[in-house]
XYZ file of C-alpha atoms in Angstrom:
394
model
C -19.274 32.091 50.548
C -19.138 35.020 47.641
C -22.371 35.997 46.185
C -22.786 37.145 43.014
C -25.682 37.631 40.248
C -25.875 35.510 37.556
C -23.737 36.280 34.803
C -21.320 38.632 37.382
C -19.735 35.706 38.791
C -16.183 36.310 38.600
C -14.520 33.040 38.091
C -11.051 32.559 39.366
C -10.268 29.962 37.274
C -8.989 31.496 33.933
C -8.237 29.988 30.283
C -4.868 30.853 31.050
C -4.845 29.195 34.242
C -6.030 25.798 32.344
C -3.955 26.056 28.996
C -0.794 27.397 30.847
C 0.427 24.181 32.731
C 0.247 21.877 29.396
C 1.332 21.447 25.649
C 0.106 19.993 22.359
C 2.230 17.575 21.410
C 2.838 15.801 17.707
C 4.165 13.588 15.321
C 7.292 12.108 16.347
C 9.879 10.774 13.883
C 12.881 9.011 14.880
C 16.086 10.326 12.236
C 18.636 7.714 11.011
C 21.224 8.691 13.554
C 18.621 7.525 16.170
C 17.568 10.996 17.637
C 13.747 12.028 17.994
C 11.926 15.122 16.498
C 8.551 16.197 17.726
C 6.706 18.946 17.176
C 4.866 21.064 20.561
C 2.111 23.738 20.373
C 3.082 26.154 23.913
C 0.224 28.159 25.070
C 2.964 30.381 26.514
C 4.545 31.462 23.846
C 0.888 32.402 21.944
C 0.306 29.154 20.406
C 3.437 28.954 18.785
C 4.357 25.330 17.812
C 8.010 24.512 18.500
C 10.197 21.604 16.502
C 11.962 19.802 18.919
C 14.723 16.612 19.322
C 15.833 14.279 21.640
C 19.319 13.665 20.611
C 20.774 10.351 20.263
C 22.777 10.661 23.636
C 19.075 12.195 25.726
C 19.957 15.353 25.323
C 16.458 17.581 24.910
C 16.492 20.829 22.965
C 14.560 22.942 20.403
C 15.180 23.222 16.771
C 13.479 25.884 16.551
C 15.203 28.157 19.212
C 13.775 31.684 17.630
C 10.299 32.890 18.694
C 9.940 34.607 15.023
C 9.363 30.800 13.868
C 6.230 28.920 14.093
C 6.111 25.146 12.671
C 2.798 24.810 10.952
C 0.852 24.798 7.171
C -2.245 26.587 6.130
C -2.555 24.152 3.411
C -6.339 22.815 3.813
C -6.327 24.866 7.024
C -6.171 22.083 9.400
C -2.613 21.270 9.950
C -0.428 18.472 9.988
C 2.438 17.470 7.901
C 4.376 20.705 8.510
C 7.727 18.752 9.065
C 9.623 15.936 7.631
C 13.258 14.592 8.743
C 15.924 13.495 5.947
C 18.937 12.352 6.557
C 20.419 15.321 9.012
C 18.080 17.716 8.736
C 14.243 19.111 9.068
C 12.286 20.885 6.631
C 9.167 22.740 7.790
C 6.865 24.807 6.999
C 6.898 28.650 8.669
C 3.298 29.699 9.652
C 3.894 33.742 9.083
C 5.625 33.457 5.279
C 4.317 29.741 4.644
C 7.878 29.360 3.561
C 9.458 26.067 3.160
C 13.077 26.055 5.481
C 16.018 23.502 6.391
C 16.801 23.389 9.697
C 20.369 21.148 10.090
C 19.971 18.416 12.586
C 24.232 18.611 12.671
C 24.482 22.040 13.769
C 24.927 23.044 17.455
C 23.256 25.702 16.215
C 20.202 24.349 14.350
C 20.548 26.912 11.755
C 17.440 27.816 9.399
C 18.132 28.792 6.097
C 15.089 29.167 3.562
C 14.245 27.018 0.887
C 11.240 28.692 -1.325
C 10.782 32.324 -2.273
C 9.533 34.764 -0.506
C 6.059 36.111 -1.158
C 5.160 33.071 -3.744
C 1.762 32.854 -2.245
C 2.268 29.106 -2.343
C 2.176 26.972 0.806
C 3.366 23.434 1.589
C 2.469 20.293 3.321
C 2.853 16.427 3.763
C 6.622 16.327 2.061
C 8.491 13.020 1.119
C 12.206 13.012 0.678
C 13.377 12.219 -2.814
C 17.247 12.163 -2.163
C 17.689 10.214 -5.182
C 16.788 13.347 -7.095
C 17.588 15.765 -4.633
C 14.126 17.209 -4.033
C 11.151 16.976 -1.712
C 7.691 15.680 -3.086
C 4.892 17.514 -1.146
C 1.468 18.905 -1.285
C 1.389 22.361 -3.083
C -1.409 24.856 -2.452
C -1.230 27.951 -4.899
C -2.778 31.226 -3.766
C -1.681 33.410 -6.986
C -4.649 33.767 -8.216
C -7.870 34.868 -8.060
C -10.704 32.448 -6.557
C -9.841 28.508 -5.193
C -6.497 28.031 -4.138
C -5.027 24.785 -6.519
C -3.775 21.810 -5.029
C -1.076 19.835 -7.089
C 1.529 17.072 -5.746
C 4.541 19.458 -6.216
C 8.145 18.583 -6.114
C 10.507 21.556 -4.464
C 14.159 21.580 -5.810
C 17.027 21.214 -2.152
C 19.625 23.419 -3.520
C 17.139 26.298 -5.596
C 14.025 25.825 -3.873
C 12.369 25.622 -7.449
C 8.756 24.416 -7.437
C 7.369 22.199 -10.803
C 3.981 20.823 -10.340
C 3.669 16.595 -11.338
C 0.022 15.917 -10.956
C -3.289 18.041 -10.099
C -6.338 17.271 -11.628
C -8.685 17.331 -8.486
C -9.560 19.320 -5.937
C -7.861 18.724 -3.097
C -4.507 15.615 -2.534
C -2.919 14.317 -0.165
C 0.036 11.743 1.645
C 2.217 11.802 -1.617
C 4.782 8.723 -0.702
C 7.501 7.666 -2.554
C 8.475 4.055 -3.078
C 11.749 2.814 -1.785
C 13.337 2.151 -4.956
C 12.019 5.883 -6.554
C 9.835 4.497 -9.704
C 6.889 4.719 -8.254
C 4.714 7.753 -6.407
C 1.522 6.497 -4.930
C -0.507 9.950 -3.754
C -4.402 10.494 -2.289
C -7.153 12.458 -4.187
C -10.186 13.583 -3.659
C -13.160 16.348 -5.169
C -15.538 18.820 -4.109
C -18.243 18.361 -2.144
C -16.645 14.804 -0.296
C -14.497 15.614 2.277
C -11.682 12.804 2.505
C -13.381 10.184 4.420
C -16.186 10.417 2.175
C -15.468 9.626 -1.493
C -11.509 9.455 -1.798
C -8.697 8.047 -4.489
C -6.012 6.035 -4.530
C -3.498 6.565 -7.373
C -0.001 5.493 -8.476
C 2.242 6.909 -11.095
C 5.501 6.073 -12.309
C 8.876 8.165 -11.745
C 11.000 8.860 -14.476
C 14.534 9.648 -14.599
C 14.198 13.374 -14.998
C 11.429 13.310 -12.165
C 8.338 13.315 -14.305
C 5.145 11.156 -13.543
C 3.594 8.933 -16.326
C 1.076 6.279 -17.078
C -0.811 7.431 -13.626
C -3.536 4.253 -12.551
C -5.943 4.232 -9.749
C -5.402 1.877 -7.416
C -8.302 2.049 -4.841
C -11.442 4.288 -4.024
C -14.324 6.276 -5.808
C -17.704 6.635 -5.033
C -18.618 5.666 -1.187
C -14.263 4.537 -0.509
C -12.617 6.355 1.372
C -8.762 5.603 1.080
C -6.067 7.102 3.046
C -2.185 6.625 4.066
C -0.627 4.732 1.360
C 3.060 2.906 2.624
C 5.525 1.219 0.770
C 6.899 -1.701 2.044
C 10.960 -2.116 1.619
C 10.001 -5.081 -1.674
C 7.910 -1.949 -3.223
C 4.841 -3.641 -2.385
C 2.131 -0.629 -1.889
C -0.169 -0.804 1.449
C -3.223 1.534 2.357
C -6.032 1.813 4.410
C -9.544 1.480 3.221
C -13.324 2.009 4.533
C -14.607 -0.194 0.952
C -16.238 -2.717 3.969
C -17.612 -0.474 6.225
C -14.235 -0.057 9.134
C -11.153 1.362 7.957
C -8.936 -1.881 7.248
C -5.560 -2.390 5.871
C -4.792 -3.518 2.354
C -2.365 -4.318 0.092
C -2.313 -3.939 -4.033
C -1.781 -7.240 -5.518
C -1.564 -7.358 -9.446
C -3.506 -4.053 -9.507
C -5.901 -5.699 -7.085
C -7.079 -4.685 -3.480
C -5.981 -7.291 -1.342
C -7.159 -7.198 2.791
C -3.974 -7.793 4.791
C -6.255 -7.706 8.209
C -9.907 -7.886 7.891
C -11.758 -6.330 11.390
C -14.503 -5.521 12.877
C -12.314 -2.179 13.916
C -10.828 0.736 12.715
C -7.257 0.712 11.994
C -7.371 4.299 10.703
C -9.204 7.729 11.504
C -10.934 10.609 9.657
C -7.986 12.162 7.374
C -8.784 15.729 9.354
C -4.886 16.425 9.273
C -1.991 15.688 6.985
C 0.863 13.344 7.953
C -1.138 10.738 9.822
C 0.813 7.225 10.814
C -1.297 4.855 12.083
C 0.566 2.179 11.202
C 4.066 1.243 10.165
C 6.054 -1.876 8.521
C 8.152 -2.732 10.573
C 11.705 -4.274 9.748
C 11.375 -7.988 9.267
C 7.874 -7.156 7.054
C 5.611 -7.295 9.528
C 2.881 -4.242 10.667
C 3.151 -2.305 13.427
C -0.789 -0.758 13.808
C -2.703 1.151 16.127
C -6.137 0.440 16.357
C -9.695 0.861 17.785
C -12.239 -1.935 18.694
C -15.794 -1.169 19.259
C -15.828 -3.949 21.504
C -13.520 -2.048 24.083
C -12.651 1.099 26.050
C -9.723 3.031 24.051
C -6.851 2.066 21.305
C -4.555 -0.779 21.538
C -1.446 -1.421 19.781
C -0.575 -4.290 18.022
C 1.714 -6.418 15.683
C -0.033 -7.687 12.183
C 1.576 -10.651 10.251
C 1.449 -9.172 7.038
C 1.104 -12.432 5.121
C -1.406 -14.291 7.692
C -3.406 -11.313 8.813
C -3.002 -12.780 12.930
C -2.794 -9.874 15.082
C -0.953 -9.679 18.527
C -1.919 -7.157 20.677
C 1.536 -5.254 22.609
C 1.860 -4.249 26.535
C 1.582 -0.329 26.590
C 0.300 1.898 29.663
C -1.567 3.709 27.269
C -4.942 3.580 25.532
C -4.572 6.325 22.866
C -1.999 6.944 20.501
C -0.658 9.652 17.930
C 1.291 8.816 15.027
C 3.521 6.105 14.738
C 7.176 6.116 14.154
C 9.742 2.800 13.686
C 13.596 2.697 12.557
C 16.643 0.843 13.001
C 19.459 1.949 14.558
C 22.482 0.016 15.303
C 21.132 -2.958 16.619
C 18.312 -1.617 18.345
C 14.730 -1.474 16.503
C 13.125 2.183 17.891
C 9.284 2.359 18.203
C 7.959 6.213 18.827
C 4.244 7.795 19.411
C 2.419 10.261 21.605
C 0.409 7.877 24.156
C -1.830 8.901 26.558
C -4.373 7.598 28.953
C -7.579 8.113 31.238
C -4.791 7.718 34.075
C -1.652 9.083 32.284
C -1.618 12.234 30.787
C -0.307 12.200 26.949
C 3.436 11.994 26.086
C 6.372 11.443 23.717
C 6.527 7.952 24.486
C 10.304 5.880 23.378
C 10.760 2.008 23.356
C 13.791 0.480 22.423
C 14.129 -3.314 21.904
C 16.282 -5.375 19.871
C 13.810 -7.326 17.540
C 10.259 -7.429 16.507
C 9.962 -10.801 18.741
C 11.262 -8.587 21.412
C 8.804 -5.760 20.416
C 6.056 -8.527 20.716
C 7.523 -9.413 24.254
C 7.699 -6.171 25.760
C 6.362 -5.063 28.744
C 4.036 -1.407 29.519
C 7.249 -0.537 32.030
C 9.538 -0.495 28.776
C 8.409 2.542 27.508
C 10.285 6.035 28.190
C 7.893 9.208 28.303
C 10.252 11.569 27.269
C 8.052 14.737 26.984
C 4.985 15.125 28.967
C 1.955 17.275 27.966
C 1.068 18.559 31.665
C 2.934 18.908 34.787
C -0.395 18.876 36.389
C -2.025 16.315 38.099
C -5.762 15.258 38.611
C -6.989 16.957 41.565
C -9.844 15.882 43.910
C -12.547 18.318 44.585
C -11.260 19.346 48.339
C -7.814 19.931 46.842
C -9.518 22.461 44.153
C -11.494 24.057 46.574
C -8.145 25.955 47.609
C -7.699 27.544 44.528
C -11.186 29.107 44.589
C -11.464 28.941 48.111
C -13.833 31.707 48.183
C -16.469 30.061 46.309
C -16.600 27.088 48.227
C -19.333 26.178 50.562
């Protein structure tokens, strides 16, 4: 055995050594043509956090191919919401300039082209796709002047990269989401000194032709609410997740009313830390697709909510936590996509592709694909460690 005084220890077992062999991975979405972005923080390349897709035919390669980019917002410092997929192509947010660029999903290629100016000192997160007026509607955080940065939901022109500001007021905002039909903008708000998942608002504003926002209404929160991750459903009907009875529950607004679509002793949400957060999803025939956590058990479970009857079915997965949730149609297949991970399993892009929600409700844990793992590394038991630092063991 090595002997060494306390503190001189020289421990063979390195930061690098434990951060090297695994990746951060992130918030897949599935595109229309059925292919699967996700985002990945490497270690190895200094932290950098890669775009990547799965294309339709399981084909895996990175968008972002150049080391000079880095996929991730300073906008309330904590990340998330750096990305969003329309149509063919991805539009992030560059870490160094805080630029907003296009990557094209059609392109061998994956060519970047910028959107906003350079040197702006504004940042963006948490964008929307408004293709009906050929713009994105995201979080805007200006730095051009002196003292608090301003947040404002922005809107950011595809073809000049022109930036107009539609509603600020308070302090900080968040998850601006666009209803299907584009006349309505339902957005998150919320002041100094609460932090989101303290005191938080709901509010929803109407879209005029020209883009505008008018006769603005709060929908949900205030003092002791917190409110977070408003969704439209495909009839325009407006869901979002509320603490107002103590767990974080999901809701609906009926006739400017909060309505409780499931009502839980669980939380069907978590602390709004980071932009862009799914935790639940409508899926095609109306019903919910949520991820949730019961005090009453180890871990997260995944589950199917009758949106009209509240009954919730819990789903076969081999995993017990989950990222953010992801759901389209392609074809005739209905595409379900998250980052799952377990005490036995280490976390991964996890695929499942079924044919119906009924099937969805049917499947089995041996259904889902890991297409990306986070670790090549495996648990170790403590004789098997001993010969890396064989000279320290007894």
């Amino acid at each position: 055995m090595t002997e060494a005084p306390v503190g001189d220890w020289k421990s063979p077992i390195s930061s690098e050594l434990i951060v090297s062999q695994s990746i951060r991975l992130g918030s897949p979405i599935i595109a229309q043509d059925g292919s699967l972005v996700w985002s990945e923080g490497r270690p190895t390349e200094g932290g950098r956090q890669v775009l990547v897709r799965r294309t339709s035919d399981g084909q895996i390669e990175d968008i972002l191919s150049d080391p000079a980019f880095n996929a991730r917002t300073r906008v309330h410092e904590y990340g998330g919401g750096e990305y969003v997929v329309s149509k063919d192509a991805v539009y992030f947010s560059n870490f160094k300039d805080q630029r907003l660029y296009k990557a094209s999903l059609t392109s061998k290629t994956c060519d970047l082209q910028p959107l906003t100016a350079e040197d702006s000192k504004l940042r963006f997160a948490d964008a929307v796709a408004d293709l009906k007026r050929n713009r994105l509607i995201l979080v805007c955080e200006d730095h051009s002047k002196e003292g608090e940065a301003v947040n404002t939901i922005s809107s950011v022109d595809l073809d000049s990269g022109k930036t107009a500001v539609l509603a600020g007021s308070h302090d900080f905002v968040a998850a601006p989401r666009l209803s299907p039909d584009g006349s309505q903008l339902a957005w998150v708000a919320w002041d100094h000194p609460n932090m989101p998942w303290d005191d938080s608002m709901l509010y929803v504003a109407q879209v005029a032709t020209d883009g505008s926002l008018s006769s603005t209404r709060k929908v949900a929160g205030g003092k002791d609410e917190s409110v977070s991750q408003p969704v439209w459903t495909p009839k325009n009907e407006l869901l979002f997740i509320s603490d107002c009875t103590g767990w974080w529950n999901i809701y609906r607004e009926v006739s400017g009313k909060a309505e409780a679509v499931v009502t839980r002793a669980a939380e069907f949400a978590g602390p709004a830390w980071m932009f862009g957060s799914r935790s639940y999803q409508v899926l095609p025939d109306g019903r919910l697709l949520v991820e949730y956590a019961d005090p009453a058990r180890a871990g997260g479970s995944l589950a199917v909510v009758d949106s009209v009857s509240g009954t919730l079915i819990d789903l076969h997965t081999p995993f017990t936590s989950f990222g953010s949730l992801s759901v389209a149609e392609v074809g005739d297949k209905l595409l379900v996509a998250t980052v799952g991970g377990s005490s036995q399993k280490p976390s991964a892009v996890a695929l499942l592709e079924v044919g119906s929600v009924d099937e969805l409700i049917k499947s089995e844990a041996h259904q889902w694909q890991s297409i990306r793992l986070s670790t090549k590394s495996q648990a170790r038991s403590a004789t098997s460690l001993c010969s890396v630092i064989s000279p320290y063991c007894d």
